[in-house]
Short mmCIF file of C-alpha atoms in Angstrom, two decimals:
data_model
loop_
_atom_site.label_atom_id
_atom_site.label_comp_id
_atom_site.label_asym_id
_atom_site.label_seq_id
_atom_site.Cartn_x
_atom_site.Cartn_y
_atom_site.Cartn_z
CA VAL A 146 0.02 -0.13 -0.01
CA ALA A 147 1.47 3.43 -1.04
CA ASP A 148 0.58 5.10 2.19
CA GLU A 149 2.36 2.54 4.48
CA PRO A 150 5.83 3.56 5.73
CA GLN A 151 8.72 2.09 3.97
CA THR A 152 11.62 0.55 5.82
CA ALA A 153 15.13 -0.40 4.90
CA ALA A 154 17.74 -2.60 6.71
CA LEU A 155 21.43 -1.98 6.58
CA THR A 156 23.80 -4.59 8.00
CA VAL A 157 27.39 -3.63 8.73
CA TYR A 158 30.11 -6.26 8.92
CA ASP A 159 33.55 -5.89 10.22
CA ASP A 160 35.10 -8.06 7.47
CA VAL A 161 38.13 -6.50 5.78
CA LEU A 162 37.70 -6.83 2.02
CA HIS A 163 40.44 -4.61 0.62
CA THR A 164 43.45 -2.77 1.81
CA ILE A 165 43.69 0.97 0.88
CA ASP A 166 46.96 2.83 0.59
CA VAL A 167 47.10 5.39 3.41
CA ARG A 168 48.45 8.03 0.84
CA LEU A 169 44.92 8.17 -0.52
CA PHE A 170 44.24 10.48 2.37
CA GLY A 171 47.01 12.98 1.47
CA GLN A 172 46.71 16.67 1.40
CA PHE A 173 47.57 19.68 -0.79
CA LEU A 174 49.35 22.50 0.84
CA GLU A 175 48.90 25.12 -1.89
CA ARG A 176 50.29 28.60 -2.19
CA ALA A 177 48.07 29.99 -4.88
CA SER A 178 49.00 33.51 -6.21
CA PHE A 179 45.64 33.81 -7.89
CA GLY A 180 43.38 33.15 -4.81
CA ASP A 181 43.80 31.76 -1.28
CA HIS A 182 47.55 32.16 -0.27
CA GLY A 183 47.34 29.22 2.02
CA PRO A 184 50.30 29.19 4.56
CA GLU A 185 51.68 32.43 3.14
CA ALA A 186 48.80 34.33 4.85
CA PHE A 187 49.54 32.98 8.42
CA VAL A 188 53.26 32.49 8.75
CA ASP A 189 55.61 34.52 11.10
CA THR A 190 56.96 37.25 8.91
CA ARG A 191 60.38 36.86 10.51
CA THR A 192 60.74 33.05 10.77
CA GLY A 193 58.33 31.82 8.06
CA ARG A 194 56.85 29.41 10.63
CA LEU A 195 53.20 28.56 10.94
CA PRO A 196 51.66 29.39 14.39
CA ASP A 197 51.92 26.38 16.86
CA ARG A 198 48.10 26.03 16.96
CA ILE A 199 48.02 25.38 13.25
CA VAL A 200 50.98 23.04 13.43
CA ALA A 201 49.22 21.18 16.14
CA MET A 202 46.01 20.75 14.17
CA LEU A 203 48.12 19.56 11.08
CA LYS A 204 49.76 16.96 13.26
CA GLY A 205 46.34 15.92 14.45
CA MET A 206 45.26 15.17 10.92
CA GLU A 207 48.02 12.60 10.62
CA ILE A 208 48.79 13.33 6.92
CA PRO A 209 50.55 10.78 5.10
CA ILE A 210 51.67 12.78 2.15
CA ILE A 211 51.73 16.48 1.06
CA ARG A 212 51.79 18.09 -2.31
CA PHE A 213 53.51 21.40 -2.43
CA PRO A 214 53.52 24.27 -3.46
CA GLY A 215 51.00 23.89 -6.39
CA GLY A 216 48.87 23.26 -8.38
CA THR A 217 48.37 25.02 -11.66
CA ASP A 218 50.23 28.07 -10.20
CA VAL A 219 53.53 26.28 -10.60
CA ASP A 220 53.38 26.61 -14.27
CA TYR A 221 53.26 30.47 -13.85
CA ILE A 222 55.93 31.00 -11.25
CA ASP A 223 59.72 30.56 -10.66
CA TRP A 224 60.51 28.23 -7.95
CA ARG A 225 63.75 30.15 -7.18
CA ASP A 226 61.62 32.91 -5.65
CA MET A 227 61.03 30.55 -2.72
CA ILE A 228 64.56 30.25 -1.57
CA ASP A 229 67.38 32.45 -0.39
CA ASN A 230 70.94 32.84 -1.78
CA VAL A 231 69.94 32.28 -5.33
CA PRO A 232 73.17 32.85 -7.68
CA GLY A 233 72.89 36.10 -9.47
CA ARG A 234 70.05 37.57 -7.54
CA ASP A 235 70.61 40.26 -4.93
CA GLY A 236 68.57 40.86 -1.81
CA PRO A 237 65.71 38.84 -0.13
CA ARG A 238 63.18 36.59 -1.81
CA PRO A 239 61.16 38.63 -4.29
CA VAL A 240 57.47 38.95 -4.52
CA THR A 241 56.34 36.47 -7.15
CA ARG A 242 54.57 38.06 -10.14
CA SER A 243 52.43 35.37 -11.83
CA PHE A 244 51.53 36.30 -15.35
CA ARG A 245 48.51 34.39 -16.61
CA PRO A 246 46.67 34.52 -20.05
CA GLY A 247 43.88 36.92 -20.29
CA ARG A 248 45.01 39.19 -17.53
CA ASP A 249 46.57 42.64 -18.02
CA GLU A 250 48.17 42.67 -14.55
CA PRO A 251 49.84 39.84 -12.86
CA PHE A 252 48.79 38.00 -9.60
CA THR A 253 51.28 38.35 -6.87
CA ILE A 254 52.35 36.33 -3.76
CA THR A 255 54.89 36.76 -1.19
CA ASN A 256 57.44 33.93 -0.42
CA ARG A 257 57.87 33.83 3.39
CA PHE A 258 56.83 30.09 3.45
CA GLY A 259 59.20 28.63 0.88
CA TYR A 260 60.83 25.28 0.43
CA ASP A 261 63.07 25.34 3.44
CA GLU A 262 60.13 26.36 5.64
CA TYR A 263 58.00 23.64 4.10
CA PHE A 264 60.42 20.92 4.76
CA ALA A 265 60.92 21.99 8.35
CA LEU A 266 57.14 21.60 8.63
CA ARG A 267 57.47 18.22 6.82
CA ASP A 268 59.88 17.03 9.36
CA GLU A 269 57.52 17.83 12.11
CA LEU A 270 54.55 16.12 10.40
CA LYS A 271 56.69 13.18 9.44
CA CYS A 272 54.92 12.87 5.94
CA GLN A 273 56.03 12.23 2.43
CA THR A 274 56.31 14.95 -0.14
CA ILE A 275 55.21 15.46 -3.77
CA LEU A 276 57.07 18.46 -5.30
CA VAL A 277 55.59 20.03 -8.48
CA VAL A 278 57.70 21.52 -11.24
CA ASN A 279 57.03 24.03 -14.06
CA LEU A 280 56.28 22.10 -17.31
CA LEU A 281 54.60 24.99 -19.27
CA ASP A 282 57.96 26.80 -19.62
CA GLY A 283 59.06 24.11 -21.89
CA LEU A 284 55.79 23.00 -23.34
CA ALA A 285 54.74 26.43 -24.36
CA LYS A 286 58.27 27.44 -25.33
CA ARG A 287 58.64 30.29 -22.78
CA ARG A 288 62.15 29.12 -22.36
CA PRO A 289 64.36 26.88 -24.60
CA LEU A 290 63.58 23.31 -23.81
CA ASP A 291 66.90 22.27 -22.29
CA GLU A 292 66.88 25.40 -20.15
CA ALA A 293 63.39 24.83 -19.02
CA ALA A 294 63.94 21.13 -18.11
CA ARG A 295 67.21 22.13 -16.37
CA LEU A 296 65.45 24.78 -14.25
CA ALA A 297 62.72 22.27 -13.16
CA ALA A 298 65.38 19.64 -12.40
CA GLY A 299 67.17 22.31 -10.40
CA LEU A 300 64.42 22.14 -7.77
CA VAL A 301 64.89 18.46 -7.37
CA ALA A 302 68.67 19.04 -6.97
CA TYR A 303 68.00 21.53 -4.38
CA ALA A 304 65.82 19.23 -2.43
CA ASN A 305 67.42 15.81 -3.06
CA ALA A 306 70.90 16.03 -4.41
CA PRO A 307 73.88 15.64 -1.84
CA VAL A 308 76.44 18.38 -1.43
CA GLY A 309 79.29 17.76 -3.86
CA ALA A 310 76.96 15.86 -6.33
CA ALA A 311 77.87 15.83 -10.10
CA LEU A 312 75.25 18.08 -11.67
CA PRO A 313 74.32 18.57 -15.40
CA GLU A 314 76.28 21.11 -17.27
CA GLY A 315 75.03 24.72 -16.83
CA MET A 316 73.05 23.96 -13.65
CA PRO A 317 73.90 26.03 -10.60
CA ASP A 318 75.26 24.14 -7.45
CA TRP A 319 71.84 23.83 -5.85
CA PRO A 320 72.88 21.53 -3.09
CA ALA A 321 75.64 24.08 -2.03
CA VAL A 322 72.86 26.83 -2.00
CA ARG A 323 70.69 24.55 0.18
CA ALA A 324 73.63 24.17 2.59
CA ALA A 325 74.09 27.87 2.65
CA ASN A 326 70.52 28.16 3.66
CA GLY A 327 71.19 25.87 6.52
CA HIS A 328 70.47 22.49 5.36
CA PRO A 329 73.54 20.47 4.29
CA ALA A 330 71.64 17.31 4.24
CA PRO A 331 69.09 16.51 1.40
CA PHE A 332 65.44 17.04 2.16
CA LYS A 333 64.82 13.61 0.32
CA ALA A 334 61.46 14.42 -1.29
CA GLU A 335 60.00 11.05 -2.43
CA PHE A 336 57.91 12.26 -5.49
CA VAL A 337 58.09 14.95 -8.15
CA GLN A 338 55.15 15.90 -10.35
CA ILE A 339 55.88 17.34 -13.82
CA GLY A 340 53.36 20.05 -14.51
CA ASN A 341 49.70 19.98 -13.34
CA GLU A 342 46.40 19.85 -15.24
CA ILE A 343 48.05 20.04 -18.59
CA PHE A 344 44.61 19.25 -20.08
CA LEU A 345 43.26 22.65 -19.34
CA GLY A 346 42.11 24.67 -22.34
CA THR A 347 44.28 27.57 -21.33
CA VAL A 348 47.28 25.38 -21.53
CA ARG A 349 46.53 23.71 -24.89
CA ASP A 350 45.87 27.18 -26.34
CA GLN A 351 49.22 28.46 -25.16
CA VAL A 352 51.07 25.40 -26.45
CA ALA A 353 49.41 25.48 -29.86
CA GLU A 354 50.02 29.20 -30.22
CA ALA A 355 53.71 28.84 -29.20
CA THR A 356 54.51 25.82 -31.42
CA GLY A 357 52.24 26.45 -34.32
CA LEU A 358 51.38 22.78 -34.18
CA ALA A 359 47.81 22.17 -35.41
CA THR A 360 46.93 18.49 -35.25
CA PRO A 361 46.81 16.34 -32.24
CA GLU A 362 49.37 13.97 -33.63
CA ALA A 363 51.96 16.65 -34.01
CA LEU A 364 51.18 18.11 -30.54
CA ALA A 365 51.47 14.61 -29.09
CA ALA A 366 54.98 14.22 -30.60
CA TRP A 367 55.94 17.61 -29.02
CA TYR A 368 54.57 16.52 -25.70
CA VAL A 369 56.68 13.34 -25.75
CA GLU A 370 59.81 15.41 -26.71
CA VAL A 371 59.11 17.86 -23.77
CA TYR A 372 58.32 15.17 -21.12
CA THR A 373 61.39 13.13 -22.25
CA ALA A 374 63.63 16.20 -21.81
CA TYR A 375 62.20 16.75 -18.23
CA VAL A 376 62.46 13.22 -17.27
CA ARG A 377 66.06 13.08 -18.54
CA ALA A 378 67.00 16.22 -16.60
CA ILE A 379 65.40 15.01 -13.42
CA ARG A 380 66.95 11.59 -13.60
CA ALA A 381 70.35 13.36 -13.99
CA VAL A 382 70.06 14.70 -10.54
CA ASP A 383 68.10 12.04 -8.91
CA PRO A 384 67.88 8.51 -10.36
CA ASN A 385 65.44 7.27 -7.72
CA VAL A 386 62.76 10.01 -7.18
CA GLN A 387 59.26 8.82 -8.30
CA ILE A 388 57.87 10.78 -11.14
CA ILE A 389 54.26 11.67 -11.68
CA ILE A 390 52.50 13.13 -14.82
CA ASP A 391 48.93 13.74 -15.73
CA ALA A 392 46.86 10.85 -16.69
CA TRP A 393 44.62 12.83 -19.03
CA LEU A 394 46.43 15.24 -21.48
CA GLY A 395 43.74 15.48 -24.04
CA GLY A 396 42.60 13.18 -26.95
CA PRO A 397 45.37 10.96 -28.51
CA ILE A 398 48.10 13.05 -26.69
CA SER A 399 47.63 10.94 -23.48
CA GLN A 400 47.91 7.63 -25.27
CA THR A 401 50.98 8.66 -27.22
CA VAL A 402 52.72 10.18 -24.19
CA HIS A 403 51.86 7.16 -21.85
CA ALA A 404 52.91 4.59 -24.41
CA ASP A 405 56.35 6.15 -25.03
CA PRO A 406 59.00 3.58 -23.83
CA ALA A 407 61.34 6.18 -22.02
CA ILE A 408 58.28 7.68 -20.31
CA LYS A 409 56.81 4.27 -19.31
CA ALA A 410 60.16 3.27 -17.89
CA ASN A 411 60.59 6.53 -15.78
CA VAL A 412 56.97 7.51 -14.65
CA ALA A 413 55.77 5.83 -11.71
CA TYR A 414 52.29 7.23 -11.33
CA LEU A 415 49.51 9.08 -13.40
CA ALA A 416 47.46 11.73 -11.62
CA CYS A 417 43.76 11.63 -12.18
CA HIS A 418 42.08 14.94 -11.49
CA ARG A 419 38.40 14.65 -10.29
CA TYR A 420 36.43 17.39 -8.60
CA ALA A 421 33.32 16.22 -6.83
CA PRO A 422 30.60 16.69 -5.67
CA GLY A 423 30.95 20.37 -6.56
CA ALA A 424 28.65 23.08 -5.45
CA CYS A 425 26.11 22.16 -2.70
CA ASN A 426 23.70 24.93 -2.24
CA GLN A 427 20.74 23.03 -0.64
CA VAL A 428 20.62 20.16 1.75
CA PHE A 429 17.56 17.87 1.89
#
């Protein structure tokens, strides 16, 4: 009878069916020049340290892995702004000016919470790290490809290479810079992600305009060339760091890149980006 109340029974068992990697519950500590500045808005202006109350709450989350410092912002900033004693640069860390398509004025963000401050926090939280490097510099030809790949690999060298390590020709001695900043021992970041959300239309438009390549097949070949250059540069400074790239690059580009033997041999994980459930304006 339609008017009679309906009932449902739910039985919960304590049987373990599957084991889930704890890193599924990782976090993203983002410094976004274009929006919420994350830790940059709360750190001590002198020490770059987050307030003890925030650190205590982060410890309470028992975070297994953190991605830092971006996000899509990484493709529009220079990682060197986030450390001290950069060769050829005078004065303190600059304010980063993030130039993005479609804007007349750049976004800006300060750099009080940089890589040294992050890794100090990492040591307190006892978690793993995903560093993200700028891919669009090379992909959209904003720098010559070798230079762009070497600059991205420089961040890996700063974080992971020991003092005195043999570095690629033309690369500054980033381990020595790290030591000058008070950290002789490598930080030992476990993962490096090359670029982020390369499937975005703004990225594809920049790449197509810069390269003049019109077909997916031609673009796919260029993507393979760029990723290969970045992988080679990163492997030259750290043969063991685990590399992550996007799972979805758009159309046949994904299949071509992921099937390339050199990329298959060196990339450990593909990052799948899903945003759900989205806006929730009413609750019933």
